[in-house]
GROMACS .gro file of C-alpha atoms in nm:
model
   84
    1MET     CA    1  -0.410  -0.952  -0.943
    2GLU     CA    2  -0.707  -0.742  -0.826
    3ASP     CA    3  -0.789  -1.016  -0.572
    4THR     CA    4  -0.446  -0.977  -0.411
    5ILE     CA    5  -0.475  -0.599  -0.401
    6ARG     CA    6  -0.826  -0.618  -0.256
    7TYR     CA    7  -0.715  -0.875   0.005
    8SER     CA    8  -0.434  -0.641   0.115
    9GLN     CA    9  -0.670  -0.343   0.134
   10ASP     CA   10  -0.928  -0.540   0.332
   11ASN     CA   11  -0.690  -0.693   0.587
   12LEU     CA   12  -0.400  -0.454   0.640
   13PRO     CA   13  -0.580  -0.233   0.896
   14PHE     CA   14  -0.669  -0.540   1.103
   15ILE     CA   15  -0.320  -0.695   1.115
   16SER     CA   16  -0.105  -0.384   1.145
   17ILE     CA   17   0.033  -0.273   1.478
   18ARG     CA   18  -0.031   0.092   1.405
   19GLY     CA   19  -0.337   0.244   1.248
   20VAL     CA   20  -0.339   0.247   0.870
   21CYS     CA   21  -0.518   0.522   0.677
   22LYS     CA   22  -0.352   0.491   0.336
   23ILE     CA   23  -0.167   0.248   0.112
   24ARG     CA   24   0.090   0.415  -0.111
   25LEU     CA   25   0.302   0.290  -0.398
   26ASN     CA   26   0.595   0.506  -0.505
   27GLU     CA   27   0.767   0.454  -0.837
   28ALA     CA   28   1.057   0.605  -1.025
   29THR     CA   29   0.932   0.724  -1.362
   30ASN     CA   30   1.234   0.581  -1.542
   31GLU     CA   31   1.154   0.235  -1.395
   32ARG     CA   32   0.777   0.220  -1.435
   33ILE     CA   33   0.575  -0.050  -1.265
   34ASP     CA   34   0.427  -0.326  -1.476
   35PRO     CA   35   0.135  -0.186  -1.681
   36GLU     CA   36  -0.087  -0.476  -1.572
   37LEU     CA   37  -0.020  -0.395  -1.205
   38GLU     CA   38  -0.082  -0.025  -1.264
   39GLY     CA   39  -0.412  -0.107  -1.436
   40ALA     CA   40  -0.516  -0.331  -1.148
   41LEU     CA   41  -0.435  -0.058  -0.895
   42ILE     CA   42  -0.637   0.198  -1.091
   43ASN     CA   43  -0.928  -0.049  -1.117
   44GLU     CA   44  -0.920  -0.090  -0.738
   45GLY     CA   45  -0.942   0.285  -0.679
   46TYR     CA   46  -0.579   0.393  -0.649
   47GLN     CA   47  -0.520   0.748  -0.766
   48GLU     CA   48  -0.211   0.940  -0.859
   49GLU     CA   49  -0.142   1.151  -0.552
   50TRP     CA   50   0.168   1.344  -0.657
   51ILE     CA   51   0.470   1.364  -0.885
   52MET     CA   52   0.799   1.511  -0.766
   53LYS     CA   53   0.986   1.638  -1.069
   54ASP     CA   54   1.360   1.551  -1.083
   55GLU     CA   55   1.344   1.404  -0.728
   56LEU     CA   56   1.564   1.111  -0.830
   57GLY     CA   57   1.799   1.302  -1.055
   58TYR     CA   58   1.761   1.508  -1.367
   59GLY     CA   59   1.471   1.378  -1.572
   60ASN     CA   60   1.384   1.105  -1.323
   61HIS     CA   61   1.066   1.183  -1.135
   62LEU     CA   62   0.906   1.014  -0.833
   63ARG     CA   63   0.534   0.932  -0.862
   64SER     CA   64   0.292   0.818  -0.594
   65LEU     CA   65  -0.026   0.613  -0.632
   66SER     CA   66  -0.245   0.597  -0.321
   67TRP     CA   67  -0.558   0.434  -0.187
   68ILE     CA   68  -0.714   0.603   0.117
   69TYR     CA   69  -0.932   0.415   0.367
   70PRO     CA   70  -1.272   0.560   0.458
   71GLN     CA   71  -1.276   0.684   0.819
   72SER     CA   72  -1.550   0.432   0.908
   73TYR     CA   73  -1.327   0.142   0.800
   74ILE     CA   74  -1.035   0.269   1.008
   75GLU     CA   75  -1.260   0.301   1.314
   76LYS     CA   76  -1.399  -0.051   1.261
   77ALA     CA   77  -1.048  -0.200   1.239
   78GLU     CA   78  -0.928  -0.016   1.550
   79LYS     CA   79  -1.235  -0.127   1.747
   80GLU     CA   80  -1.189  -0.493   1.648
   81LYS     CA   81  -0.817  -0.486   1.730
   82HIS     CA   82  -0.891  -0.357   2.080
   83LEU     CA   83  -1.149  -0.630   2.137
   84ALA     CA   84  -0.902  -0.907   2.048
   0.00000   0.00000   0.00000
């Protein structure tokens, strides 16, 4: 599972039309993501960015896990896309 996450992180900035600076996963707290997937995301450097209390109704919160690209990686991807 980590291989798939890493592949997405490595290639998304190069294949996207617009610049990518972050990958975000939002989840409803009453429908949690698979614990194995959450563990893989955490192992790959995803961090909890925010929780919005009661955003999806009383007692149902919205949570965001994010991975942010280093500025140097964004610049490298943009440069290579313009050379293609």
